[in-house]
XYZ file of C-alpha atoms in Angstrom:
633
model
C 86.408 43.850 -53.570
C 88.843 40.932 -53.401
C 87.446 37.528 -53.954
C 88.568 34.444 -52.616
C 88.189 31.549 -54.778
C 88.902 29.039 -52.174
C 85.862 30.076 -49.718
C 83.388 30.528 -52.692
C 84.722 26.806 -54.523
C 82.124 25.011 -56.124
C 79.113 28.286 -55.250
C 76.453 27.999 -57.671
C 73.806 31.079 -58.893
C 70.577 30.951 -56.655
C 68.425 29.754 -59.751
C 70.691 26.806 -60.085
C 70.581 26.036 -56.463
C 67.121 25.762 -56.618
C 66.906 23.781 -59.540
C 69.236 21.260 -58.021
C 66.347 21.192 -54.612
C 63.577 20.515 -56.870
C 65.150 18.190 -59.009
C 65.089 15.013 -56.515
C 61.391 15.353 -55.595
C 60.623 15.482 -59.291
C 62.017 12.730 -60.384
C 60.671 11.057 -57.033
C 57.296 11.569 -58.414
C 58.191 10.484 -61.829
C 59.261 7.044 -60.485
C 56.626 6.954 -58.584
C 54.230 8.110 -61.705
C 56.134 5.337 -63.452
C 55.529 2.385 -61.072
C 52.330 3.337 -61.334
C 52.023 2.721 -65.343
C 54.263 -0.052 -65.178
C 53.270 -2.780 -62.943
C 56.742 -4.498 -61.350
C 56.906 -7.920 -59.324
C 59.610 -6.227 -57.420
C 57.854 -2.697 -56.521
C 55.586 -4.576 -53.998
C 53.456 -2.741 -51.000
C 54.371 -2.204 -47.712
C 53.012 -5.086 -45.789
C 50.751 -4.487 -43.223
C 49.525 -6.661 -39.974
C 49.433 -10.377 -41.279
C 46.186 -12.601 -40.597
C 47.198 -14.007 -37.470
C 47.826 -10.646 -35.332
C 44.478 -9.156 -37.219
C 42.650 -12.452 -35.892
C 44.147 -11.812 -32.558
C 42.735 -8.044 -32.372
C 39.433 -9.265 -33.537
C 39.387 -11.643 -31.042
C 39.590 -8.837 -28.169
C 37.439 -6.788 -29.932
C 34.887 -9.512 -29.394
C 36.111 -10.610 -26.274
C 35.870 -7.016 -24.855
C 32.479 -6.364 -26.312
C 31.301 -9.836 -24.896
C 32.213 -9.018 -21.214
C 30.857 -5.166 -21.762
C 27.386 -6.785 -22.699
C 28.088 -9.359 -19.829
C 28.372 -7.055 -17.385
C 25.646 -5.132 -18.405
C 22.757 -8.290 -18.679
C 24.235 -9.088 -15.404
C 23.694 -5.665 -13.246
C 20.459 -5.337 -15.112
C 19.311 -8.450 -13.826
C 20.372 -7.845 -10.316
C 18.883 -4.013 -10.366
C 15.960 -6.338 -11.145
C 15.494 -7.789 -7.265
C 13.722 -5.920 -4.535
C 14.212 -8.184 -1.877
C 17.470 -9.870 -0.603
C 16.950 -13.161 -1.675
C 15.956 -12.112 -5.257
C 19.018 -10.110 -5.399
C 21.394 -12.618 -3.848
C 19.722 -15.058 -6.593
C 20.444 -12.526 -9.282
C 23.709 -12.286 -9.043
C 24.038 -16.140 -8.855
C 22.154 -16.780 -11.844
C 23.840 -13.835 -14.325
C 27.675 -15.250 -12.797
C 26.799 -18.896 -13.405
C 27.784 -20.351 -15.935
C 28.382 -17.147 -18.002
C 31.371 -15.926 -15.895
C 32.189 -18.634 -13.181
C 30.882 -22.361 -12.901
C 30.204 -21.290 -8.713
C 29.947 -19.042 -6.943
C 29.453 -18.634 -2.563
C 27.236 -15.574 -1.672
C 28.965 -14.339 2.162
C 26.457 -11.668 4.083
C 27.399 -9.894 7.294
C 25.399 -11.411 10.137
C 23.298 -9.294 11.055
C 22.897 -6.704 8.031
C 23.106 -3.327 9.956
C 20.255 -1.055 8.070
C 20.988 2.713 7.276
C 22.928 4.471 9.639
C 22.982 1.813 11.988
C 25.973 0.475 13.559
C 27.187 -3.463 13.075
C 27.284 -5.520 16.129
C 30.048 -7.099 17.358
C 31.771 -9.319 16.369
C 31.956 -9.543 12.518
C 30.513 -12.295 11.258
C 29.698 -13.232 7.841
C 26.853 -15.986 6.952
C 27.150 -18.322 4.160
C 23.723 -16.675 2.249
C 23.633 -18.648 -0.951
C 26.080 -21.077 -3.121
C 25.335 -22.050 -6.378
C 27.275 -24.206 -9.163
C 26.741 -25.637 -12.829
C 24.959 -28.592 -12.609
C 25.541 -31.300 -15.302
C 23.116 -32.179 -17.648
C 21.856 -35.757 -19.035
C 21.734 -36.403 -22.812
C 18.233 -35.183 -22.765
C 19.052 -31.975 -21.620
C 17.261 -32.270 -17.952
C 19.385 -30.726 -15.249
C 20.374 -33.113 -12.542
C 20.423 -32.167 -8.909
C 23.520 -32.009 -6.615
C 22.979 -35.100 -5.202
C 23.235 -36.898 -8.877
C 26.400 -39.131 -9.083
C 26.321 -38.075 -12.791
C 27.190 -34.322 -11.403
C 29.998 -32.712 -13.103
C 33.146 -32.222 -11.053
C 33.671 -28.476 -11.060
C 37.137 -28.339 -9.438
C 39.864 -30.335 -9.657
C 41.243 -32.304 -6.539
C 41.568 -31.351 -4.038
C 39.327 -28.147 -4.685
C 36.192 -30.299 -5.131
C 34.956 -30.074 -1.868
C 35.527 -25.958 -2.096
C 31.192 -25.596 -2.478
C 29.918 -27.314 1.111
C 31.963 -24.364 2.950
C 31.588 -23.244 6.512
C 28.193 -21.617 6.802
C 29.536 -19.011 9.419
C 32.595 -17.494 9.651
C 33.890 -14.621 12.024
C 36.112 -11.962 10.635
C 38.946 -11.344 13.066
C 39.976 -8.077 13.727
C 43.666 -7.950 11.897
C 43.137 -10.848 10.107
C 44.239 -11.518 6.481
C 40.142 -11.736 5.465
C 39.545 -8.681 7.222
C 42.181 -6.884 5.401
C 40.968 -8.141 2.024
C 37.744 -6.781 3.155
C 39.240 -3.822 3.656
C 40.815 -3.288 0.976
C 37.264 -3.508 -1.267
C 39.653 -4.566 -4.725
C 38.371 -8.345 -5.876
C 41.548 -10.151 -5.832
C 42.675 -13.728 -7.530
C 42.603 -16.819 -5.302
C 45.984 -17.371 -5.381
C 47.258 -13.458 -4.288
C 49.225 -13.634 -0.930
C 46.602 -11.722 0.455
C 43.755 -14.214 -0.288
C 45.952 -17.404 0.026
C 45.646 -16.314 3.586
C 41.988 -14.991 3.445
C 40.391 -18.087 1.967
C 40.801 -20.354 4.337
C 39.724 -18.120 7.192
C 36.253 -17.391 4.955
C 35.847 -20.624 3.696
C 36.754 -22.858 7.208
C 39.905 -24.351 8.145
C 40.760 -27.703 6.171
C 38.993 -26.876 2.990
C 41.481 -26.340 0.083
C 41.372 -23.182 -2.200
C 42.014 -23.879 -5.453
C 44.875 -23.086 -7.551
C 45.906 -20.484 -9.886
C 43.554 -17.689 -11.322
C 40.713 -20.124 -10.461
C 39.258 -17.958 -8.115
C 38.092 -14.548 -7.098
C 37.760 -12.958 -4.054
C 35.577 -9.921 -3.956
C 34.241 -7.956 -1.260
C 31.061 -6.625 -1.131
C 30.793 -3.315 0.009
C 27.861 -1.240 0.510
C 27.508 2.820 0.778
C 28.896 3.000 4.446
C 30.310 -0.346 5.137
C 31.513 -3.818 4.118
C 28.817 -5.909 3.975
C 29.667 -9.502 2.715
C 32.117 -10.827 0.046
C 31.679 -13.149 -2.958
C 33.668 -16.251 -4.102
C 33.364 -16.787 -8.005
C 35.424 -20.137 -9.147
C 36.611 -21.573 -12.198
C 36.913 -25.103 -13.167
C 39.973 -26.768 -14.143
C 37.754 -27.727 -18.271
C 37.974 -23.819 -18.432
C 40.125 -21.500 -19.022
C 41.594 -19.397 -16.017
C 40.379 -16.270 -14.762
C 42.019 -13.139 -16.713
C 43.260 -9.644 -14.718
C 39.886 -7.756 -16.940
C 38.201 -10.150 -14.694
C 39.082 -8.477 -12.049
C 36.835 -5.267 -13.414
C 34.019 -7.275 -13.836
C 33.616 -9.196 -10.221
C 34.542 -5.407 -9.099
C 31.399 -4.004 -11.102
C 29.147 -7.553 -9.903
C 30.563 -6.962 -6.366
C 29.404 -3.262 -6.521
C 26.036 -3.544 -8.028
C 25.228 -6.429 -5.463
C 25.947 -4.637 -2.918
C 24.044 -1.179 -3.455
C 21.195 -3.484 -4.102
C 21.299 -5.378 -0.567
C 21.523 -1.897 0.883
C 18.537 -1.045 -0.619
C 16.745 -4.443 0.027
C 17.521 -3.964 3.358
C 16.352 -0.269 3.604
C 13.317 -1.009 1.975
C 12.238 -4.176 4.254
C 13.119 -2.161 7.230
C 10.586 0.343 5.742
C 8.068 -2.358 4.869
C 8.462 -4.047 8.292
C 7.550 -0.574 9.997
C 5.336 0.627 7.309
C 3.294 -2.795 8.044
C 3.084 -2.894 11.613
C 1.933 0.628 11.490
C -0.587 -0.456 8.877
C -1.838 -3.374 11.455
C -2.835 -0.927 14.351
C -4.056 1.701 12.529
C -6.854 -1.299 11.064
C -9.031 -2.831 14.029
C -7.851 -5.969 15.403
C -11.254 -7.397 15.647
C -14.794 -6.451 14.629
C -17.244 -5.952 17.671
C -20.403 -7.965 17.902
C -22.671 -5.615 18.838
C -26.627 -6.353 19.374
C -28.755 -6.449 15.723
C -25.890 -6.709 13.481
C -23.166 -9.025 12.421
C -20.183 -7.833 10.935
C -17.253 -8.847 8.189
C -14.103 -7.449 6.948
C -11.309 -7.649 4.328
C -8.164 -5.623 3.659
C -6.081 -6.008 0.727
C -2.883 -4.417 0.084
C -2.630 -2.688 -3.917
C 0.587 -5.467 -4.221
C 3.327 -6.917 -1.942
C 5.197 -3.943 -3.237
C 3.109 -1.434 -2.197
C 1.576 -2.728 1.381
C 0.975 0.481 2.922
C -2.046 2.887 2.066
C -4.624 4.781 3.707
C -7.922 2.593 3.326
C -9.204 1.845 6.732
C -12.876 0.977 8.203
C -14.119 0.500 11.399
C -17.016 -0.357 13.651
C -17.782 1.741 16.804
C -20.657 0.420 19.271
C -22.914 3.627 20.007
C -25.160 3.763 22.855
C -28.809 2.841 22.386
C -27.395 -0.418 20.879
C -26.321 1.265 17.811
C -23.237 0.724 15.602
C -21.433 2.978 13.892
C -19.875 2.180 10.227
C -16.760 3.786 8.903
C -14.820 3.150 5.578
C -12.577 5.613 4.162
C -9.395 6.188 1.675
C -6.791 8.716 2.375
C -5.204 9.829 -0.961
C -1.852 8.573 -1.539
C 0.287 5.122 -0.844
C 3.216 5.818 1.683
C 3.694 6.050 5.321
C 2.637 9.130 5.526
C -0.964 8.232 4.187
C -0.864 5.529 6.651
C 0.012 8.076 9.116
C -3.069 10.348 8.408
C -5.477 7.456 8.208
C -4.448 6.906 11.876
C -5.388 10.310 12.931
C -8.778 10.277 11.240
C -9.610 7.171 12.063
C -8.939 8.059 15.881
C -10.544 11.466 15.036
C -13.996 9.568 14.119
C -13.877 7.111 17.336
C -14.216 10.349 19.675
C -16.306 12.009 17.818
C -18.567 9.216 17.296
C -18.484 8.721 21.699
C -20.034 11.924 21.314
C -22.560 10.654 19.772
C -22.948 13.213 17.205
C -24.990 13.153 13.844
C -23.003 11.188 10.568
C -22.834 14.947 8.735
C -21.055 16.524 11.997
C -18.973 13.822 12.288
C -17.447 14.775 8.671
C -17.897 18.081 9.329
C -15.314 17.913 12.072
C -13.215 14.948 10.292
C -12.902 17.613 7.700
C -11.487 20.671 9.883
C -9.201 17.836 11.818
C -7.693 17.112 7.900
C -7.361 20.950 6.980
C -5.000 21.264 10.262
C -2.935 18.496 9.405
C -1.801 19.926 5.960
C -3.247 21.891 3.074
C -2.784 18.637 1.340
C -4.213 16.071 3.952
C -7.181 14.938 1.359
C -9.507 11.798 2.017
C -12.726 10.011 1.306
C -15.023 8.970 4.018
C -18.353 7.398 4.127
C -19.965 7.519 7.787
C -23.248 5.301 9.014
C -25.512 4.755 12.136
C -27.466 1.658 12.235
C -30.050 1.286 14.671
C -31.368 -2.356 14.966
C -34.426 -1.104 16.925
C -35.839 1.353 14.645
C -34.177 -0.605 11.537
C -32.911 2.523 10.278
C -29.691 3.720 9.253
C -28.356 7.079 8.570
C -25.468 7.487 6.213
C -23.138 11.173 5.495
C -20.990 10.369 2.223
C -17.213 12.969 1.854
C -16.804 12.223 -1.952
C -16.428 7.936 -1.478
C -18.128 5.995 -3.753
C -21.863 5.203 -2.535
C -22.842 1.898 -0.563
C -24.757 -1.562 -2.119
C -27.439 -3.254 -0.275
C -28.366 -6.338 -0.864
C -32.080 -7.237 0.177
C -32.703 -10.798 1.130
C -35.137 -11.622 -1.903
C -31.435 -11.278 -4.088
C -31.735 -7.574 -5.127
C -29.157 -5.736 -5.176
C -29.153 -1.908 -4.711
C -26.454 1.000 -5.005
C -27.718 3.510 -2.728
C -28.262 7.312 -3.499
C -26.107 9.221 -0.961
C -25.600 12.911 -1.685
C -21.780 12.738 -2.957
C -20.301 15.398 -0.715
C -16.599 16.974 -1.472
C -13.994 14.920 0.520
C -12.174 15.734 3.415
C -10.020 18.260 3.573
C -11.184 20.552 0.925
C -13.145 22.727 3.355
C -16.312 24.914 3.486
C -18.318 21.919 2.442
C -21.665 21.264 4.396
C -22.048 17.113 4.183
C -25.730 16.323 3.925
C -27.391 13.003 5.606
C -30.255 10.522 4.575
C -31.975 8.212 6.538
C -33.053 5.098 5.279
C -34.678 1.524 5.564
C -32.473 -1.183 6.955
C -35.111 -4.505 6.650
C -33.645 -7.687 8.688
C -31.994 -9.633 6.826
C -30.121 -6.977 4.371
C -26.754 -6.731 3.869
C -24.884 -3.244 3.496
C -21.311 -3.457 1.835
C -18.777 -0.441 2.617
C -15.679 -0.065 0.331
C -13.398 1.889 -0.973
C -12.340 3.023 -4.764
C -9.800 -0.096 -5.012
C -12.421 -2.904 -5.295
C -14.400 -1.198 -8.146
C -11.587 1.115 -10.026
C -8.715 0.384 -11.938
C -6.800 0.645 -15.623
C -8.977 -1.731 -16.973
C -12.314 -0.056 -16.142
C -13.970 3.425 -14.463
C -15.219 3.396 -10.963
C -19.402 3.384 -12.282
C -18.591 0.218 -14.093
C -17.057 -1.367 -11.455
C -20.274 -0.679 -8.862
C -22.730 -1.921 -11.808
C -19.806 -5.182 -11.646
C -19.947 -5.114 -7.945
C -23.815 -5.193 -7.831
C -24.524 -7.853 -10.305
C -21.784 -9.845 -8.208
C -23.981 -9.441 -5.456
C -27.312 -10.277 -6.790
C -25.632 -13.519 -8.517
C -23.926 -14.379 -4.913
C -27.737 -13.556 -3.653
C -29.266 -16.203 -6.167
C -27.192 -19.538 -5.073
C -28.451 -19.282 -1.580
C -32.135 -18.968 -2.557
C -34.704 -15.920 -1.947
C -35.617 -16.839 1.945
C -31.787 -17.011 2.809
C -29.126 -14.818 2.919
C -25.687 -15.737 1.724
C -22.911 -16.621 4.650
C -21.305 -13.380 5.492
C -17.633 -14.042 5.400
C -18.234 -16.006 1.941
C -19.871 -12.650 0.640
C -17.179 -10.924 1.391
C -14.247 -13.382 -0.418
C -16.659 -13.845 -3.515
C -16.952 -10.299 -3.868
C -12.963 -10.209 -3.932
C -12.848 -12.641 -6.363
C -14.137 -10.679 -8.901
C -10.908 -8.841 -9.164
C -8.331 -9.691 -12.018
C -4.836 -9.792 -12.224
C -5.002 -5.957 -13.419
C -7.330 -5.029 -10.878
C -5.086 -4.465 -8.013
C -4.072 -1.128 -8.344
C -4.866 0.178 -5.179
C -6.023 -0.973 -1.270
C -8.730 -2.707 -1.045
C -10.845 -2.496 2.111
C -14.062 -4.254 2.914
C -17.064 -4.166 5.580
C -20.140 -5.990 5.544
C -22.753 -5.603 7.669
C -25.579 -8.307 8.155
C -28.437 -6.125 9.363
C -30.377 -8.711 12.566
C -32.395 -5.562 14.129
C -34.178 -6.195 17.520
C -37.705 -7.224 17.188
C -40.328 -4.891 19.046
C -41.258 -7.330 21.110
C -37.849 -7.164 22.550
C -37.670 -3.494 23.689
C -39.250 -1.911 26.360
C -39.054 1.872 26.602
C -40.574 4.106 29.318
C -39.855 7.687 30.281
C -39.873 8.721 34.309
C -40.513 12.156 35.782
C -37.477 12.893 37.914
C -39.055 12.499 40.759
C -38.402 10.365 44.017
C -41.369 7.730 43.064
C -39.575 7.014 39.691
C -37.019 4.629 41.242
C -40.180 1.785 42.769
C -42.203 2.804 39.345
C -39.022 1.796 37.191
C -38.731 -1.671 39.284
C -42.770 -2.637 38.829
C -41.934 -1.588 35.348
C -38.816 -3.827 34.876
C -40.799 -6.537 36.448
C -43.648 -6.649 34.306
C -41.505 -7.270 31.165
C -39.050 -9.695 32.749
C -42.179 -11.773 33.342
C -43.650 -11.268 29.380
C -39.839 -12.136 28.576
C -40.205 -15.328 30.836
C -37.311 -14.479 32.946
C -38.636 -14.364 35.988
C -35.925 -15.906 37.868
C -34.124 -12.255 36.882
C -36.325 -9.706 38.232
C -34.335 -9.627 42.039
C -31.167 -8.738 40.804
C -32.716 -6.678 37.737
C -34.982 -4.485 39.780
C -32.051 -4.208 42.295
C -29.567 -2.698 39.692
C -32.480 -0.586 37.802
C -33.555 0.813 41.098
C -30.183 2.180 42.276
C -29.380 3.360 38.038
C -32.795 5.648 37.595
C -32.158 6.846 42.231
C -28.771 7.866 41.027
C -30.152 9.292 37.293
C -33.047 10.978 39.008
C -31.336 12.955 41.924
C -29.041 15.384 38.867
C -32.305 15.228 36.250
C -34.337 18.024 35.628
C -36.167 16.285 32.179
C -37.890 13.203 32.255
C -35.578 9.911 32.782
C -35.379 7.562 29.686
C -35.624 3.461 31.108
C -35.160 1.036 27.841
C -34.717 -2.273 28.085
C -33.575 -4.678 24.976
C -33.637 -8.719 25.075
C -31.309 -10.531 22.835
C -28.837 -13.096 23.487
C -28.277 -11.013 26.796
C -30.460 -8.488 28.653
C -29.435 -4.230 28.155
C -30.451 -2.025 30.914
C -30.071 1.592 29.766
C -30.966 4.439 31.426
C -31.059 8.131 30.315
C -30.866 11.880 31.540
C -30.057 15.115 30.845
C -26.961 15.532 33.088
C -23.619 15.193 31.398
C -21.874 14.481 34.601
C -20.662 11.032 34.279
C -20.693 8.549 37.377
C -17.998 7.158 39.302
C -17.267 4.127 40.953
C -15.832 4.576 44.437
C -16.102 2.987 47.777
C -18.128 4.612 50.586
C -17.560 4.466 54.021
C -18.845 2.896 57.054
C -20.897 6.447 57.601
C -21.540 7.191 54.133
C -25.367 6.502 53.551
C -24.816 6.317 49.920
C -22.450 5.983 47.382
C -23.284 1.769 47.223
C -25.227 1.383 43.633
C -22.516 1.360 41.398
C -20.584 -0.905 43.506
C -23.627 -3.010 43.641
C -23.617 -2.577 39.193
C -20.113 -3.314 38.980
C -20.676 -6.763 41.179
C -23.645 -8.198 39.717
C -23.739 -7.127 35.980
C -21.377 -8.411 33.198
C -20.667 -5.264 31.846
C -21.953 -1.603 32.086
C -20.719 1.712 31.235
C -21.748 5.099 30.846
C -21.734 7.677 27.512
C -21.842 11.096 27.075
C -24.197 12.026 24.832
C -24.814 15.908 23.146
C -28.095 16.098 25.030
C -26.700 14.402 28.105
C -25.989 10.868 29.458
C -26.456 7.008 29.192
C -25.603 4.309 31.691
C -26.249 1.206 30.853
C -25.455 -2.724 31.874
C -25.815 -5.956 30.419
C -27.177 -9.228 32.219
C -26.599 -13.314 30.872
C -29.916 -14.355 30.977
C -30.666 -18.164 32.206
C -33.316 -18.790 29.528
C-alpha cells in the first residue's frame, strides 16, 4: 500500500497523541499546586461583589422582609374586626404611619348585603380619614385642630384630607373605570389623574408624583368602596412593590366589610326575631307581681334559645314558664318560638304542668330528632297559695321566704324535651304571701369558672344576703332583686343567655273570695244575685250590686240553660272585682246582636257594655266566663 507523505505530515503514534492531551491539564494542576505552596502578590482571587452592591442586596433583603411582615401585622389586624367600623379602623391604624402618613376610607352608599343588588346611582361615602398627627416634645399627640400639626402634604396637596364626603360614580367615568379595573394604581397614572378629582371633589388638588395610591376595594361580587393612601413630601415616594401591598390591604378590607355586613344583616334579623319570640311585657295578673331580665351570652353571640313567659290562667291563676333550647343560632331562636307558642295553647287548655311537658315534648320530637330543650313549667294560685311546678331536666327553682331564707326547691329533675318516652312528674307546694320564686336558666349559675350546683348554692346565698338589707318583715323591691342577682356574674361568667323571672307571690286573702256552687236549675239565676248581693254588702260596695247582680244574673241564665253539673259562681275582690262563672259545657259563647223578635240573645251584649273586661276559657272539664268590674271604693 502506497503512502503519501504529504497527507500523513507531521501524524504522530496514538500513545503520543495522548500524551500531548494530557500534558496541558497536568501542568495546569501543577501551577495551580504551585500557587498554592507559593504565595504570589500577583496570583490574586477573582473578585467578587464589592461592599456597596452586597449592602444594596441586603438592603432589599430587609426591605422585602419588612413589607412581608407589614403586610402580614396589617391583615391580621384587620381579620381582627367584626363590625364595619372596627374594620374600617383597622385598616387605618395598620396603614398609618407604617405605610402612608393618610389615608381616606370611600364605602359604597348603601352597602348592598349578599346577593343583593346596589341601588342606583353609585355613590361612594367618605367612611373614615385618618392622618399622622404631630407630636409635642413630651410625646402627647396633638389633635387636628393643633396649629403645631404637622403638614403632611406639600402645597397645594395640604388640603387633600377634608375631601368631599359624597361622591357619585358616573357611569363611564375615569373613577368608575379605575374601579373597574380593581389594580391600585399611583396618583399620578393617567387613569387616576382623572379619577381623583372626581372621588375626591372638584377643586381639591391631588398630589404629585408616586405620592399617592388609588385602590379599589372590591368585595366577592362587587366593587364596594376604594381607598386613598398618601405620602408626604419628608418621605420617600411610593415604590411599584407598593402597589402589591395596597392590592393585598385593599383585598383583605374588603372581604372583611363583606362579612361585617353579612353578619349585621344576620344580627339585625337574628335580633328582631329574638325580640318577639320574648314577651313584650309581663301581665299583672291578680296575687302576683312579676319581673324579668334577658341577657344575651355577649354582643357577639345575641341570639339563643332562653325564653320565659307568663300566661294568665282562669281562676286568677298564672302560669310560669322559663326554658333553654340547646344551642346559640337562629335556628335555636327559631325552636324557642315554636315551644314557647306550643306552651301558650296548651296552657289555654288549662291542662296540668306534667301534660303540658308531656305534649311540649312530642311537639320537639316532630320538629327534629335533634330539637332538645329544658323547660321548667308552674301554676300559681293566689287563692289557695299553692303552686304546682313539672321540671324537663332545667335546673330547680329558689324561693325566697320573707323572714330572708332562701330555699332551692326539690323538683323531680325530669329528662328534657325532646328525648321522648319520659313521664314528667309534678309537686305541689306552699306559696306563703310575701315569697318570692326565681325562674332561670343554666346561664346565670354555669360557666368555665364554676359547675351549675355551685352556682345555685352562689345564687341562694345572693338571695338570702339581698333578703337581709331589707329587714325580716319586708321583702326586697322586685326589680332590684332581679339586677342584684345579675350582678353576681363576672367577667367570665357570660357564657351563655341569661334569662330571668321573678315572681312576688301577693295571694288573695279568704276574705276576698266568695265561692258557691248552683244546681242547674231555673232558680239558680235569682239565688246567684241574693248571693252576689250579700258579699257586695260584707265587701262594702254596695253602690255595685245593680249592675253586678244584672251581669251575674244573665252569666249563670246563660251557664245554666247547656249545664247538666252543678254551676261554679266565684267571686274575688282585689284592686278590681272578678266575676267567674263555671260549667260543664265546652261550647263557648258568642257575642251577637238579636233582633227586634228575638227574646234573647241580650246578656252578653249587656257584659260587653257594662264590664271592663270579660272573656271566656275552655277548660278540660268544660268552661269559664268571667268579667272584671272597677270598683268605686
Amino acid at each position: 500500500m502506497t503512502e503519501h507523505p504529504t497527507s500523513h505530515e507531521g501524524r504522530q503514534p496514538l500513545a503520543a497523541r495522548q500524551q500531548e492531551r494530557t500534558r496541558p491539564r497536568q501542568q495546569d494542576a501543577a501551577a495551580a499546586a504551585a500557587a498554592a505552596a507559593i504565595p504570589s502578590p500577583a496570583a490574586a482571587p477573582n473578585p467578587g461583589p464589592g461592599p456597596a452592591a452586597v449592602a444594596e442586596a441586603q438592603a432589599a433583603t430587609r426591605r422585602e422582609g419588612d413589607r412581608l411582615r407589614f403586610v402580614g401585622a396589617a391583615t391580621r389586624r384587620i381579620a381582627r374586626g367584626i363590625d364595619l367600623d372596627e374594620i374600617v379602623l383597622g385598616l387605618c391604624r395598620a396603614s398609618v404611619p407604617t405605610f402612608s402618613d393618610a389615608i381616606l376610607v370611600y364605602l359604597r352608599d348603601p352597602l348592598p348585603v349578599g346577593d343583593e343588588r346596589p341601588v342606583s346611582p353609585f355613590v361612594l361615602r367618605l367612611r373614615r380619614s385618618d392622618r399622622l398627627r404631630h407630636t409635642d416634645e413630651e410625646g402627647g399627640e396633638t389633635g387636628p385642630e393643633s396649629e403645631r400639626l404637622r403638614p403632611l402634604l406639600s402645597d397645594p396637596t395640604a388640603d387633600l384630607m377634608p375631601a368631599a364626603e359624597l361622591c357619585e360614580v358616573r357611569a363611564g367615568g375615569a373613577l368608575a373605570e379605575v374601579l373597574r379595573g380593581v389594580r391600585p394604581v399611583f396618583g399620578d397614572s393617567a387613569a387616576a389623574r382623572a379619577a381623583l378629582p372626581e372621588l375626591l371633589g372638584p377643586g381639591r388638588p391631588v398630589p404629585t408624583g408616586h405620592r399617592a395610591i388609588l385602590a379599589p376595594l372590591r368585595g366577592r361580587r362587587r366593587v364596594i368602596g376604594a381607598a386613598v393612601f398618601v405620602r408626604s413630601t419628608e418621605r420617600s415616594p411610593f415604590e411599584a412593590s407598593d402597589l402589591l401591598v395596597a392590592a393585598q390591604l385593599a383585598t383583605h378590607t374588603a372581604l372583611g366589610i363583606d362579612k361585617a355586613v353579612l353578619y349585621g344583616r344576620e344580627a339585625y334579623i337574628a335580633d328582631e326575631l329574638q325580640r318577639t319570640m320574648l314577651p313584650d311585657s309581663l301581665p299583672q295578673p291578680t296575687g302576683v307581681r312579676l319581673a324579668s331580665r334577658y341577657l344575651p351570652a355577649a354582643e357577639t353571640a345575641r341570639v339563643g334559645g332562653d325564653w320565659y313567659d307568663a300566661i294568665p290562667l282562669p281562676g286568677s291563676r298564672v302560669a310560669l314558664v322559663v326554658g333553654d333550647v340547646m344551642g346559640h343560632s337562629m335556628t335555636s331562636a327559631a325552636i324557642m318560638g315554636q315551644l314557647r307558642t306550643t306552651a301558650q295553647t296548651l296552657a289555654q287548655l288549662d291542662l296540668p304542668p306534667q301534660e303540658v311537658l308531656h305534649h311540649l315534648d312530642e311537639q320537639a320530637q316532630r320538629l327534629g330528632s335533634d330539637r332538645m330543650a329544658t323547660c321548667l313549667y308552674a301554676v300559681y294560685d293566689p287563692v289557695a297559695h299553692r303552686i304546682t311546678i313539672a321540671n324537663a331536666g332545667h335546673p330547680p327553682p329558689v324561693l325566697l321566704h320573707l323572714g330572708g331564707r332562701a330555699e332551692v326547691l326539690r323538683v323531680p329533675p325530669g329528662a328534657p324535651i325532646g328525648v321522648g318516652g319520659v313521664d314528667f312528674e309534678a309537686v305541689e307546694l306552699d306559696a306563703p304571701a310575701g315569697a318570692t320564686l326565681l325562674l332561670y336558666t343554666d346561664g346565670l349559675v354555669e360557666s368555665r369558672l364554676r359547675d351549675v350546683w355551685t352556682g345555685i348554692e352562689q345564687l341562694r346565698e345572693r338571695l338570702a344576703a339581698t333578703a337581709q338589707l331589707t329587714g325580716p318583715d319586708h321583702a326586697p323591691p322586685l326589680e332590684a332583686l332581679c339586677d342584684d342577682v345579675l350582678d353576681m356574674l363576672g367577667p367570665g361568667d357570660r357564657d351563655d343567655d341569661i334569662a330571668l323571672l321573678a315572681a312576688r307571690f301577693d295571694g288573695i286573702a279568704p276574705s276576698d273570695v266568695a265561692y258557691w256552687y248552683l244546681e242547674p236549675e231555673d232558680a239558680a239565676p235569682g239565688r246567684a244575685r241574693r248571693l252576689a248581693r250579700r258579699a257586695l254588702a260584707r265587701w262594702d260596695l254596695d253602690e255595685m250590686s245593680d249592675e253586678v247582680e244584672l251581669l251575674v244574673s244573665e252569666v249563670v241564665t246563660n251557664a245554666v240553660r247547656y249545664a247538666e253539673r252543678p254551676v261554679t259562681l266565684r267571686l274575688l275582690r282585689t284592686d278590681i272585682l272578678r266575676c267567674e262563672v263555671g260549667d260543664d259545657s265546652p261550647q263557648l259563647p258568642r257575642q251577637r246582636r238579636a233582633r227586634e223578635t228575638d227574646e234573647g240573645g241580650r246578656g252578653l251584649f249587656l257584659v260587653n257594655r257594662l264590664a271592663r273586661r270579660w272573656g271566656a276559657t275552655r277548660l278540660s272539664t268544660g268552661k269559664v266566663v268571667w268579667f272584671e268590674m272597677a270598683t268605686r271604693s
